Short mmCIF file of C-alpha atoms and ligand atoms in Angstrom, two decimals:
data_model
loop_
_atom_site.label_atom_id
_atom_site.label_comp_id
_atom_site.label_asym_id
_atom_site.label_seq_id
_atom_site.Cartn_x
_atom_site.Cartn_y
_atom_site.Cartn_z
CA UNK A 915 -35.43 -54.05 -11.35
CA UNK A 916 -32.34 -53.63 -8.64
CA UNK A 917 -29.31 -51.73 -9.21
CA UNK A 918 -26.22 -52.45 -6.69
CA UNK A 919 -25.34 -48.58 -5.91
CA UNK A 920 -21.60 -48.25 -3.72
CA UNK A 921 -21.02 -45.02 -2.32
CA UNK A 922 -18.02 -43.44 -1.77
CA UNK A 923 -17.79 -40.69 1.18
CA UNK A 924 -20.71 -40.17 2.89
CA UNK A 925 -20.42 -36.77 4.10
CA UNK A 926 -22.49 -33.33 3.38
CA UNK A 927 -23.24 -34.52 -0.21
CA UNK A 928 -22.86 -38.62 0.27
CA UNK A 929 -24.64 -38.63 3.84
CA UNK A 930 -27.67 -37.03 2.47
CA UNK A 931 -27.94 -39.12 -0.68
CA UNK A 932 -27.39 -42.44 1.47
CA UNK A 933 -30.05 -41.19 3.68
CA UNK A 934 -32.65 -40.44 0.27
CA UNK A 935 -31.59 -43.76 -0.91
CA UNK A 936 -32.75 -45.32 2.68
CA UNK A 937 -35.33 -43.50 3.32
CA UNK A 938 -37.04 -42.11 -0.38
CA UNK A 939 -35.95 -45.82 -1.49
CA UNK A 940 -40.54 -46.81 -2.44
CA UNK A 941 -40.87 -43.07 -3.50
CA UNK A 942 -37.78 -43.05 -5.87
CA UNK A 943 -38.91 -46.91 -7.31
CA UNK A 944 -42.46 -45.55 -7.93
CA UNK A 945 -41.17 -42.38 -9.75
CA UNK A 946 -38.49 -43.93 -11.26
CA UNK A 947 -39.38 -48.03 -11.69
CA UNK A 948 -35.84 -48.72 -10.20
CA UNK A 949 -35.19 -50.23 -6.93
CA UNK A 950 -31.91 -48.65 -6.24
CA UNK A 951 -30.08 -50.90 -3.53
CA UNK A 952 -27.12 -49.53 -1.31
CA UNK A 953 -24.68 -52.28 -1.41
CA UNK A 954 -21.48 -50.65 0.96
CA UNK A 955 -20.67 -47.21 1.74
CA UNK A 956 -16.94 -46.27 2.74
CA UNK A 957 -15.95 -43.30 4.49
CA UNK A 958 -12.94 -42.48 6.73
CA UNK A 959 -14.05 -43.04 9.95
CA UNK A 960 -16.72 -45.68 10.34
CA UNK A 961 -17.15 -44.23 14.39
CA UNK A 962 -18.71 -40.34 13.04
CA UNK A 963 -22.60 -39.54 13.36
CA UNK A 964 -24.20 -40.03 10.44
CA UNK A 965 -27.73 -38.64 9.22
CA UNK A 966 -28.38 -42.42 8.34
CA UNK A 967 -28.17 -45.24 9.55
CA UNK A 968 -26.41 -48.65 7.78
CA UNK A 969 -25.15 -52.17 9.21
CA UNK A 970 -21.92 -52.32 9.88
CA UNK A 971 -21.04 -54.89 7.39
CA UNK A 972 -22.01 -52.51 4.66
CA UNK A 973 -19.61 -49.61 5.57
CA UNK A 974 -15.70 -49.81 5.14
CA UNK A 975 -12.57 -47.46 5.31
CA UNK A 976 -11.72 -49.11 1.60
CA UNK A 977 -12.87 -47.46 -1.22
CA UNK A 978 -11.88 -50.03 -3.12
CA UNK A 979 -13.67 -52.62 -1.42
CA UNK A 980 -17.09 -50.86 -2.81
CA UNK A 981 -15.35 -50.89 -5.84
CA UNK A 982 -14.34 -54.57 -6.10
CA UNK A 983 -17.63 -55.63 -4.60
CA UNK A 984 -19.21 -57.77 -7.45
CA UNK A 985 -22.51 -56.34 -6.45
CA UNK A 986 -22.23 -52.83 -6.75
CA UNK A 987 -22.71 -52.29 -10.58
CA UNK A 988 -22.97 -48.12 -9.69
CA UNK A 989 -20.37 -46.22 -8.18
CA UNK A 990 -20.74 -42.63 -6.62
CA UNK A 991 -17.59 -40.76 -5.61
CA UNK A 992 -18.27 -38.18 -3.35
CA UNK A 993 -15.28 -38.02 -1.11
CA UNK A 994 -13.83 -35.41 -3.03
CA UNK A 995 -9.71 -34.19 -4.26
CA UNK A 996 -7.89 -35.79 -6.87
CA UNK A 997 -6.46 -38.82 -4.87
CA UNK A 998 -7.77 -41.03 -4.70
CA UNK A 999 -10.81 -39.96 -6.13
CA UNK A 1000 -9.50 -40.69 -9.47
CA UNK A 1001 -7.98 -43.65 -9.33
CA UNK A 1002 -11.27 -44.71 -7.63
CA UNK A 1003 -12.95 -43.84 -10.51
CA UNK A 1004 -10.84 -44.98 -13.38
CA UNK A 1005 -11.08 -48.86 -11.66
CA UNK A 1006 -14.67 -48.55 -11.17
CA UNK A 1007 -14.62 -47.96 -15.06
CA UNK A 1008 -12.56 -50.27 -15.99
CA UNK A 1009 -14.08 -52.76 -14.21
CA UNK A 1010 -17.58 -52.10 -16.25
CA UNK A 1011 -19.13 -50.25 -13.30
CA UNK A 1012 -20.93 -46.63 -14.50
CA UNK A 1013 -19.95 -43.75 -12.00
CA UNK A 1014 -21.45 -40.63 -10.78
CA UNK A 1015 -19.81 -38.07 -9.04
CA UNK A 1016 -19.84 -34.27 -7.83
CA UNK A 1017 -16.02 -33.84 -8.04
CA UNK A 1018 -15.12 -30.69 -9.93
CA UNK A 1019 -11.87 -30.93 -9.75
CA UNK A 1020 -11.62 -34.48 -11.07
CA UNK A 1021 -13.41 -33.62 -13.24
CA UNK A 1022 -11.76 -30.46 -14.74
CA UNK A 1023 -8.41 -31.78 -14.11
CA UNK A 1024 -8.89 -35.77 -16.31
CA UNK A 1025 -12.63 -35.31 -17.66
CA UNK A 1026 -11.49 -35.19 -21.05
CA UNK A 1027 -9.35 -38.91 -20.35
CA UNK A 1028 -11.90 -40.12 -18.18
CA UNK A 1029 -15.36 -39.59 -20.32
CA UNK A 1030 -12.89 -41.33 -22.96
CA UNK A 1031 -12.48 -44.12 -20.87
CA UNK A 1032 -16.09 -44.69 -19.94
CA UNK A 1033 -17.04 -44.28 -23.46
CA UNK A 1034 -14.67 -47.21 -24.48
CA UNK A 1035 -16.09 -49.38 -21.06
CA UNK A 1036 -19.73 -48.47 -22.70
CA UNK A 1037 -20.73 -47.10 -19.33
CA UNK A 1038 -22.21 -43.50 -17.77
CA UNK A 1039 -19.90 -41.25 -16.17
CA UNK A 1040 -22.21 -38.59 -15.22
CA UNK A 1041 -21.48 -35.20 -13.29
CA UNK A 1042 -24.81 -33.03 -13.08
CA UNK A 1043 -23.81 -32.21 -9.51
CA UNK A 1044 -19.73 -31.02 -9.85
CA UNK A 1045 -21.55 -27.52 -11.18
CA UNK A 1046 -23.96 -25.48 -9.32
CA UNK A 1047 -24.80 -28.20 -6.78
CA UNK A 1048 -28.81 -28.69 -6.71
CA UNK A 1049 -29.08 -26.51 -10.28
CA UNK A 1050 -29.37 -28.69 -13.30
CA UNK A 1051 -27.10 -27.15 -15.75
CA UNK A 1052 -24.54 -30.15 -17.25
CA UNK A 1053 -27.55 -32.06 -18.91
CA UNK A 1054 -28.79 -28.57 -19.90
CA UNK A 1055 -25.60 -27.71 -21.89
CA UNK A 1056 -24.82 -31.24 -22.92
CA UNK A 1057 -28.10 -32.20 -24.16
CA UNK A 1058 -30.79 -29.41 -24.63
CA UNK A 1059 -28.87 -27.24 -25.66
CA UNK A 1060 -26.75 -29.44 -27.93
CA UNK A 1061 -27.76 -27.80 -31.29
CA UNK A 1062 -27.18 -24.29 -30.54
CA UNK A 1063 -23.98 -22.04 -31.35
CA UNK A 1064 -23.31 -20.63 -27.86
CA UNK A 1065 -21.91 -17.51 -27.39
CA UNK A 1066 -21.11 -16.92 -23.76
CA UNK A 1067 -21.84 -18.86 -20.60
CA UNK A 1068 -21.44 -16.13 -17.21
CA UNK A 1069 -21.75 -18.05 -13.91
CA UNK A 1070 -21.59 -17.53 -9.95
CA UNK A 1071 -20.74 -20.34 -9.33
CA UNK A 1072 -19.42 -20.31 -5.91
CA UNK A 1073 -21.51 -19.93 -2.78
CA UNK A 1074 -18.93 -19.45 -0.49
CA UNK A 1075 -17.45 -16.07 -2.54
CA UNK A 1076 -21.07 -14.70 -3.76
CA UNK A 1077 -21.99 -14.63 0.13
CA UNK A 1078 -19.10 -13.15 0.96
CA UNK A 1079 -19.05 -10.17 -1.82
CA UNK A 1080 -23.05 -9.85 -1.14
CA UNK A 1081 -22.43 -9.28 3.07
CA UNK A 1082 -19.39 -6.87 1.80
CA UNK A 1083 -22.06 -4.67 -0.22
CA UNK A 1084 -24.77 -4.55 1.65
CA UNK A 1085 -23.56 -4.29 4.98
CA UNK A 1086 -20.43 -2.23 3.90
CA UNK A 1087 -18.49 -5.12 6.53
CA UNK A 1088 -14.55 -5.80 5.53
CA UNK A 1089 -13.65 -9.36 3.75
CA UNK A 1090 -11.89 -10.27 7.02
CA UNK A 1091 -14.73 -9.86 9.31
CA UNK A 1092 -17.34 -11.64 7.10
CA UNK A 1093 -14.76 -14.36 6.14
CA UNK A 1094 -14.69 -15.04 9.43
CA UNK A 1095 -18.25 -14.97 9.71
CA UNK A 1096 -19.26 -17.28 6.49
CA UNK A 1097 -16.99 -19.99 8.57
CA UNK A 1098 -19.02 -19.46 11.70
CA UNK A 1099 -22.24 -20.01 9.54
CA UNK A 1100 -20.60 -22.99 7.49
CA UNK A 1101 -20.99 -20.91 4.11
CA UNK A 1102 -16.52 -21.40 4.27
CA UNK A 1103 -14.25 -23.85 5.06
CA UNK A 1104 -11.83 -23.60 7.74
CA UNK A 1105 -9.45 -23.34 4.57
CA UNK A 1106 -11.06 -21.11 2.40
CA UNK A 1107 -8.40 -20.75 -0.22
CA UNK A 1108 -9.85 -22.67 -2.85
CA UNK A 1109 -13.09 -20.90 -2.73
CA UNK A 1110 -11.75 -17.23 -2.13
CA UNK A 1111 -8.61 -17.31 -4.27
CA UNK A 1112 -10.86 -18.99 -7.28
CA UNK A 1113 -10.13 -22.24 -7.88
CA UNK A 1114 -13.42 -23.80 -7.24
CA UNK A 1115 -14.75 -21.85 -9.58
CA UNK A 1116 -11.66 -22.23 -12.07
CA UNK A 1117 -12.52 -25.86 -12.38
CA UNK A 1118 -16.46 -25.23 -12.70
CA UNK A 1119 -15.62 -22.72 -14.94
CA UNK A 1120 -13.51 -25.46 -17.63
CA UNK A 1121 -16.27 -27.66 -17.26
CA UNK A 1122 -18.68 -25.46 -18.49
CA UNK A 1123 -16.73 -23.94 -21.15
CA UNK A 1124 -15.78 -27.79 -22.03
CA UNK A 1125 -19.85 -28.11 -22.17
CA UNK A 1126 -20.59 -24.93 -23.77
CA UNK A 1127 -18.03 -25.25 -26.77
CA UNK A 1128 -17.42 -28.44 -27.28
CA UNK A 1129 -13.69 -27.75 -26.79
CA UNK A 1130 -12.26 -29.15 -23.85
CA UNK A 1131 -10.77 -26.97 -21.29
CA UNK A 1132 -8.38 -28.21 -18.77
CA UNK A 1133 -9.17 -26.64 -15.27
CA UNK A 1134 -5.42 -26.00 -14.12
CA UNK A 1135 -5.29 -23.81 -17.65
CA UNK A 1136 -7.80 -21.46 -16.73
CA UNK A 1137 -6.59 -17.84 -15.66
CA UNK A 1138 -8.50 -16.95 -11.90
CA UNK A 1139 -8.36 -13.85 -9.76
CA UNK A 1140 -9.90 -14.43 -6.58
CA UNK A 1141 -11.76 -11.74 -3.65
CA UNK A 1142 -9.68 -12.08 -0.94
CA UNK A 1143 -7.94 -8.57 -1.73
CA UNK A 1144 -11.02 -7.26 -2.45
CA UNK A 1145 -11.10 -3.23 0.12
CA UNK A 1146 -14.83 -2.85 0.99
CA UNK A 1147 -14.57 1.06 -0.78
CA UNK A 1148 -14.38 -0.30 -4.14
CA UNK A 1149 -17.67 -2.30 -3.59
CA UNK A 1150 -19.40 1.40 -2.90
CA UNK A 1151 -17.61 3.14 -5.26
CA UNK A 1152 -18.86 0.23 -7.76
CA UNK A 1153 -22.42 0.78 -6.41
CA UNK A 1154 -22.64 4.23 -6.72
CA UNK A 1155 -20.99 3.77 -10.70
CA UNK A 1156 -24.69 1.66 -10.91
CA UNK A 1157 -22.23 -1.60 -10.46
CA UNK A 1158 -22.02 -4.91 -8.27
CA UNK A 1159 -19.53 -6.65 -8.13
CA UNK A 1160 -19.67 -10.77 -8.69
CA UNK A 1161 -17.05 -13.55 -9.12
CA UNK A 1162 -17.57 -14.54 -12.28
CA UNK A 1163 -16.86 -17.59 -14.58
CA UNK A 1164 -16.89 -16.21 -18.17
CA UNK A 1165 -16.66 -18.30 -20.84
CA UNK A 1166 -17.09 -17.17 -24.51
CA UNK A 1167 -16.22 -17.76 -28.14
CA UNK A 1168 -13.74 -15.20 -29.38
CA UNK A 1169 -11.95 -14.25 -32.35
CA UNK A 1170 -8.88 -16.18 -30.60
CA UNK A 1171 -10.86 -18.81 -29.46
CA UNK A 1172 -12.76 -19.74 -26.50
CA UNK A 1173 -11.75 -17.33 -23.77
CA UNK A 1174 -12.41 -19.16 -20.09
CA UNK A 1175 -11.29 -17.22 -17.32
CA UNK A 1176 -12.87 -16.38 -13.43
CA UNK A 1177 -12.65 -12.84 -11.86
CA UNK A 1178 -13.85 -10.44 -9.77
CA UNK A 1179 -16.71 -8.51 -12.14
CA UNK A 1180 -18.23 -5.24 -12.04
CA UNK A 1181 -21.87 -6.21 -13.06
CA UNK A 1182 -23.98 -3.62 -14.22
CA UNK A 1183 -27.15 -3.48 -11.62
CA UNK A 1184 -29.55 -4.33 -14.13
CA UNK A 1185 -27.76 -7.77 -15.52
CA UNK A 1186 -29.70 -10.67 -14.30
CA UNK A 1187 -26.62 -11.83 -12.33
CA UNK A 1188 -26.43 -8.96 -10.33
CA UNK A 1189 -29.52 -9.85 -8.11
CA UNK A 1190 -28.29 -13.26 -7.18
CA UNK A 1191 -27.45 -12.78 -3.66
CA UNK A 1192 -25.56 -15.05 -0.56
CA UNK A 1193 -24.93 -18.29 -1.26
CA UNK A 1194 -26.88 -19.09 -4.51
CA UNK A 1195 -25.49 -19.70 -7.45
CA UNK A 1196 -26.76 -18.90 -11.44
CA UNK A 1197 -25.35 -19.39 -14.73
CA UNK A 1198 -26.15 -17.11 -17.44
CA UNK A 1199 -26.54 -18.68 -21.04
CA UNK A 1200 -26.45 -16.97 -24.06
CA UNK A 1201 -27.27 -17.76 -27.93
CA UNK A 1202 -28.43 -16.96 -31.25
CA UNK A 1203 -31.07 -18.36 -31.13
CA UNK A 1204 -32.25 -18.76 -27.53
CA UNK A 1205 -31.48 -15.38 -26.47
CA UNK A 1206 -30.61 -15.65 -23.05
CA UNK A 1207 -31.22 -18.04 -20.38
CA UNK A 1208 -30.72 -17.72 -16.18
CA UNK A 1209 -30.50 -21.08 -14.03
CA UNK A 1210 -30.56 -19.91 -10.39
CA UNK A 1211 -30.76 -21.67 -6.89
CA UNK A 1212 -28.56 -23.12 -4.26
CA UNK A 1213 -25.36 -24.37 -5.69
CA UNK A 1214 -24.19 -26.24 -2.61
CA UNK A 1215 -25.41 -28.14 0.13
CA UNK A 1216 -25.92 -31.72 1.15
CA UNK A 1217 -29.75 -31.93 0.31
CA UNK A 1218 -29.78 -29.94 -3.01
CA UNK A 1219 -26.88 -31.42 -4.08
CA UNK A 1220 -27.92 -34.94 -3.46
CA UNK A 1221 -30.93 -34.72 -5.76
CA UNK A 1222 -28.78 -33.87 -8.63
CA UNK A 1223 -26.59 -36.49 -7.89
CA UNK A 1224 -29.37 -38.72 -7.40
CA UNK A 1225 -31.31 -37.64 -11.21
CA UNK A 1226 -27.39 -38.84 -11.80
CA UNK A 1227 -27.58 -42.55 -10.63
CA UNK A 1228 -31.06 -42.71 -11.71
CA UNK A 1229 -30.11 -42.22 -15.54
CA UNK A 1230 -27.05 -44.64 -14.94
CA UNK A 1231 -28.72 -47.25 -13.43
CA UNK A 1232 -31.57 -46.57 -16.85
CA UNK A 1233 -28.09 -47.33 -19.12
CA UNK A 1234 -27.20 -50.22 -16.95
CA UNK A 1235 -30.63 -52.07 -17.43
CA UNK A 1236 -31.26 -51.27 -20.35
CA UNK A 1237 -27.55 -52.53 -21.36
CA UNK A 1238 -26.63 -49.51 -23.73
CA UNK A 1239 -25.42 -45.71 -23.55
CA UNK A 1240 -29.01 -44.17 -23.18
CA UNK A 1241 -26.95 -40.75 -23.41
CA UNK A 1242 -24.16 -40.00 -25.82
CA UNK A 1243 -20.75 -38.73 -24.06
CA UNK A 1244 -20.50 -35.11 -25.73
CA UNK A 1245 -17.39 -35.28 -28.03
CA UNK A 1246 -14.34 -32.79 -27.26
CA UNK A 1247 -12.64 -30.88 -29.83
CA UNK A 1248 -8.71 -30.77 -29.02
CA UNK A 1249 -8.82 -27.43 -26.49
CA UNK A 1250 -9.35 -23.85 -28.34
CA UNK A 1251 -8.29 -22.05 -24.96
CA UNK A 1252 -7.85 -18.61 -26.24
CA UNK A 1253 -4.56 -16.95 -24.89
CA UNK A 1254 -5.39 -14.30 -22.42
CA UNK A 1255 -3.46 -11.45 -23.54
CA UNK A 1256 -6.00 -11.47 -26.63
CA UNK A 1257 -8.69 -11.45 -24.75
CA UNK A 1258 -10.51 -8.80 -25.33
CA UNK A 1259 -11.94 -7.03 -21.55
CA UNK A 1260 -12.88 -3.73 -19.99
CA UNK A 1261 -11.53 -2.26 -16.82
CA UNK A 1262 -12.08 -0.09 -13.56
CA UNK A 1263 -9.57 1.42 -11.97
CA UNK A 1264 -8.97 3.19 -8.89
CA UNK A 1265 -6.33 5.32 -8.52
CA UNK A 1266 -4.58 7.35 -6.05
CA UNK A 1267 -3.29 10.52 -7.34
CA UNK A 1268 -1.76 14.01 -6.53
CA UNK A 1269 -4.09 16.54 -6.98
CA UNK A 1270 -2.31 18.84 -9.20
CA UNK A 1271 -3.12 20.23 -12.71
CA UNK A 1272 -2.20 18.12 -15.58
CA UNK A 1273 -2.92 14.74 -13.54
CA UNK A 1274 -5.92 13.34 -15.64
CA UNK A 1275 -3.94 14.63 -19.44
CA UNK A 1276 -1.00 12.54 -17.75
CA UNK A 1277 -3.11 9.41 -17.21
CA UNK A 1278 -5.04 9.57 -20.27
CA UNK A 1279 -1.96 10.13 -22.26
CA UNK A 1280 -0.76 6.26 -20.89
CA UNK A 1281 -3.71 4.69 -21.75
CA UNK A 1282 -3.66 6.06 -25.62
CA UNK A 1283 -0.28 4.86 -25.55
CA UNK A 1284 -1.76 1.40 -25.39
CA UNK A 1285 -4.80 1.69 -27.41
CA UNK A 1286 -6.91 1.83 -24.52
CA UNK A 1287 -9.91 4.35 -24.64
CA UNK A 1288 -11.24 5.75 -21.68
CA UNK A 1289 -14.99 5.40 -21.44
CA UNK A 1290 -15.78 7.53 -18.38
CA UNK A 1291 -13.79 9.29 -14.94
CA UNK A 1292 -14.79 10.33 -11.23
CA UNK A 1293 -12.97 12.32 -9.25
CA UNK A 1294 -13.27 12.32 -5.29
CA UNK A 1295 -11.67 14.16 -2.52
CA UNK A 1296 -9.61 17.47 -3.46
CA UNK A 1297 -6.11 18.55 -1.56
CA UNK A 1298 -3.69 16.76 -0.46
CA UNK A 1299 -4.65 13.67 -2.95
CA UNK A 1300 -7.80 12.51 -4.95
CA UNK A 1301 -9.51 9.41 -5.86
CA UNK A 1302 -9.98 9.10 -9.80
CA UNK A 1303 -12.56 6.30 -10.70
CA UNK A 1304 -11.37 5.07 -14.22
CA UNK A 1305 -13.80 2.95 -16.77
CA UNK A 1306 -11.86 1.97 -19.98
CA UNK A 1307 -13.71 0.86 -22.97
CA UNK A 1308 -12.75 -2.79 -24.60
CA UNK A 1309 -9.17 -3.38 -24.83
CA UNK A 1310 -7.15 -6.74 -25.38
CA UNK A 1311 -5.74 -7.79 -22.10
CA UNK A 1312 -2.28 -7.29 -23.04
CA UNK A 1313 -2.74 -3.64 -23.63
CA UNK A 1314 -4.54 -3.44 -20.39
CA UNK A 1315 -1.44 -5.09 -18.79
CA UNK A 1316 1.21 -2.46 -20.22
CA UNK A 1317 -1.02 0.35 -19.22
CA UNK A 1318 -1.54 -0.56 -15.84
CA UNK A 1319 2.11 -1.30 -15.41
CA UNK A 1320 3.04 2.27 -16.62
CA UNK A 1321 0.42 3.74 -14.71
CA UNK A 1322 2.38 1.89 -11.64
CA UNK A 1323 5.55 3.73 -12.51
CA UNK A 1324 3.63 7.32 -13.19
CA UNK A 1325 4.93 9.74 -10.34
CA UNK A 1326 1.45 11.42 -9.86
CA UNK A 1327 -0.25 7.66 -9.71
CA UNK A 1328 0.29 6.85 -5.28
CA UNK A 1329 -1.22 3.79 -5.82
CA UNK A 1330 -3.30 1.64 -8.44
CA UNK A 1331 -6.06 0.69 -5.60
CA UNK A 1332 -7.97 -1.60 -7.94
CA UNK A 1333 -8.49 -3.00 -10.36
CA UNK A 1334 -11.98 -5.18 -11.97
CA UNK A 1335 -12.49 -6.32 -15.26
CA UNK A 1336 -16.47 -4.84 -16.51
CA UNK A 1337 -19.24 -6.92 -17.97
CA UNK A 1338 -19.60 -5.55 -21.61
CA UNK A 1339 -22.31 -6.26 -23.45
N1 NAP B 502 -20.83 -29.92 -0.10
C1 NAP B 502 -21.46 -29.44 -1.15
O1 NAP B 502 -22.40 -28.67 -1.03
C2 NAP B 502 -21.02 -29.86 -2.55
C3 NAP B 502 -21.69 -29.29 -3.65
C4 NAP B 502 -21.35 -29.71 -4.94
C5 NAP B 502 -20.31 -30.61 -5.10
N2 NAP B 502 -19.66 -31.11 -3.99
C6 NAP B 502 -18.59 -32.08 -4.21
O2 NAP B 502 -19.01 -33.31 -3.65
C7 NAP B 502 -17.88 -34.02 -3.15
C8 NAP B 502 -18.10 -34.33 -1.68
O3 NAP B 502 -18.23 -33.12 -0.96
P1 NAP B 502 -18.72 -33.10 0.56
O4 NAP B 502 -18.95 -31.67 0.89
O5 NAP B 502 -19.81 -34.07 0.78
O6 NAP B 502 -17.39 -33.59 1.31
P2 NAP B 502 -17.24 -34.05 2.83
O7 NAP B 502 -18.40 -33.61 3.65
O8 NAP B 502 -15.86 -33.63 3.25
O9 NAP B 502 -17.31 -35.65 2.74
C9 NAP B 502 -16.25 -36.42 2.23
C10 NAP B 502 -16.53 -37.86 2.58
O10 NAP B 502 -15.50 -38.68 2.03
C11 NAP B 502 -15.00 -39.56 3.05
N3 NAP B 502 -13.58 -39.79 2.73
C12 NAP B 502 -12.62 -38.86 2.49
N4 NAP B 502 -11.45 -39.49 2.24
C13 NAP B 502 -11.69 -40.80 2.32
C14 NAP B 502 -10.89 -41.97 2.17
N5 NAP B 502 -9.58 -41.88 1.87
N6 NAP B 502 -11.47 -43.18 2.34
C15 NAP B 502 -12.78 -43.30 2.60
N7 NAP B 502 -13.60 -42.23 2.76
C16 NAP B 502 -13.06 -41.01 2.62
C17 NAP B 502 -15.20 -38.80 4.34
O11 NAP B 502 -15.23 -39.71 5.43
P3 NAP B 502 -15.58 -39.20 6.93
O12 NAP B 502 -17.02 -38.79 6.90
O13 NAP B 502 -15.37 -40.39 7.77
O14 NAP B 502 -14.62 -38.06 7.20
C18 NAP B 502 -16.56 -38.14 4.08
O15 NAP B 502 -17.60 -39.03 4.39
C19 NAP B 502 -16.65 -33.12 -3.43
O16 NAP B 502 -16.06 -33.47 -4.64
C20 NAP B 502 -17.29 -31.74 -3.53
O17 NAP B 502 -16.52 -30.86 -4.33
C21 NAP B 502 -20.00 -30.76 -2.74
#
């Protein structure tokens, strides 16, 4: 039974699953009883060395040509951004044709209209890949765990800051120098602002909580703080609190709704999510009645992230054969984005202060003023100033924000150094 599969970019992600298609092509049929056929591949420029190898009357600078062509009845979009990624994918769907793809921000941005769409075509419009790369997670949420009441969904789910904050740590190195150095070792892109200002893992981050919740979560709508203002000091000082310190996507059912939001973390060192190191990526699941659940591995690169997309056009090409939705889209719930103010948070702060009597009943008289309890101080360095370490207990983020603004003004506060939110429990 052959499939007509079109891909669309064949670089790190689309170059290794046109080479698995090539290549794996008896293995995959065996495993799988499909004979997966690639029909026309289009990338940007046809002239670039490519880890496989094709005619030249199957490869085009037209998207749309793969599209259009009356043989490809599977489309995989793997070229990436919004345009013309999407309107890629809407015409392959409205022209009947099921689509895979790894694009996170497509997705986050029009998932909601576009898993409409393929619903009303009757075709797949599958995604396993656009989160945590070779880790399976969407089927996970979408489908295993379909039954279950989540409560909170924590992920690292960005490669590119996790190897950056785990080099900071453990080799005490600033974020310029090993910035520099993820690029020379292809962990970052020559523009890294997506990854280190948190954007990548904004959009990951809706799609989970979309998943998770069953409400969906535009990606532009969720609050992100990224690491690249993160000083080297506060990753000690976190260490020697019994902290690490993770970018985290946090997603979880609150009084106000479902609070999605990605920061910079102090992680206790005994969480599960502290020991994921470099480039990996986990997601940490939680539940009634599962308890807790840890999907770890690489969350990026070509190979790994082929194989999900490939499980991907495997179970589309399963719906196209066997003429029906084999899997059910997972219905959204118009979005229950909780406003960020309410959410509820703890905080570290580090704080530059004169070192004269009275500073700490100053500073913990601001905090009251806001309703926010102190949970524990540190004090470093006597003289001419000091370094007060400052762990509030759970306060709405709106309190946080008037406290930390006053603290600003304070005359014995030199400087708010930092600021992280902390993992409660
Ligand atoms: N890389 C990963 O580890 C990873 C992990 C998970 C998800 N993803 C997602 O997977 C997707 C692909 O990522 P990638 O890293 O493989 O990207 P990439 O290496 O930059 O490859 C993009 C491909 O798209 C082609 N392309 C771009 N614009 C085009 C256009 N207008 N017409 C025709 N072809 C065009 C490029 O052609 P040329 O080769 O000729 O330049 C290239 O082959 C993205 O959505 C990404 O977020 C990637």
């Amino acid at each position: 039974m052959q499939v007509g599969i079109g891909i669309i970019g064949a670089g790190t992600v689309g170059g290794a699953l046109a080479r698995k298609l090539l290549d794996e092509g008896d293995a995959i049929a065996a495993k799988s009883g499909l004979g997966l056929d690639l029909v026309k591949v289009a990338v940007r420029n046809p002239d670039k060395a490519r880890p496989f190898h094709l005619p030249a009357d199957r490869v085009t600078t037209d998207p749309m040509e793969v599209v259009d062509d009356d043989r490809v009845q599977l489309v995989v979009e793997l070229m990436g951004g919004l345009e013309p990624a999407g309107a890629v994918v809407e015409r392959a769907l409205r022209a009947g044709k099921a689509v895979v793809t790894a694009n996170k921000e497509l997705v986050a941005a029009r998932g909601l209209e576009l898993t409409s769409l393929a619903e009303e075509q009757g075709v797949a419009l599958l995604y396993e890949a656009a989160v945590g790369g070779g880790i399976p997670i969407i089927r996970p949420l979408s489908q295993s765990l379909a039954g279950e009441p989540l409560s909170r969904v924590l992920g690292i789910v960005n490669g590119t800051t996790n190897f950056i904050l785990t080099k900071m740590t453990e080799e005490g190195a600033p974020y310029d120098q090993v910035l520099a150095e993820a690029q020379q070792l292809g962990f970052a892109e020559a523009d890294p602002a997506a990854d280190v200002g948190g954007g990548d893992a904004a959009s990951k981050a809706a799609i989970l909580a979309s998943l998770a919740f069953g409400t969906w979560i535009d990606g532009p709508s969720v609050p992100r703080e990224g690491i690249d203002t993160i000083d080297v000091a506060d990753l000690s000082h976190a260490a020697g609190l019994g902290y690490v310190v993770k970018l985290l996507a946090v997603a979880e059912e609150t009084e106000a709704g479902v609070a999605v939001r990605v920061h910079p973390t102090l992680v206790p060192d005994d969480h599960p999510l502290a020991s994921i190191r470099g480039a990996h990526n986990a997601i940490y699941i939680e539940g009634p009645q599962i308890g807790e659940l840890l999907f770890s591995g690489p969350g990026a690169g070509g190979d790994p992230t082929a194989t999900a997309v490939l499980g991907d056009v495997i179970d589309a090409a399963r719906e196209l054969l066997a003429g029906a939705q084999v899997t059910p889209p997972v219905r959204f719930q118009p979005s229950r984005l909780a406003d960020l103010d309410h959410t509820v948070t703890r905080r570290y702060y580090r704080l530059e202060v004169v070192d004269s009597p009275g500073v700490l009943a100053s500073i913990a008289e601001e905090f009251a003023s806001h309703d926010v309890s102190i949970a524990s101080v540190w004090q470093e360095g006597r003289g001419a100033g000091a370094t007060l370490l400052i762990v509030t207990h759970e306060a709405p983020e709106a309190a946080h924000a008037a406290a930390e603004a006053e603290l600003r003004a304070l005359p014995v506060v030199r400087e708010v150094g930092a600021m992280f939110r902390v993992l409660g429990g």
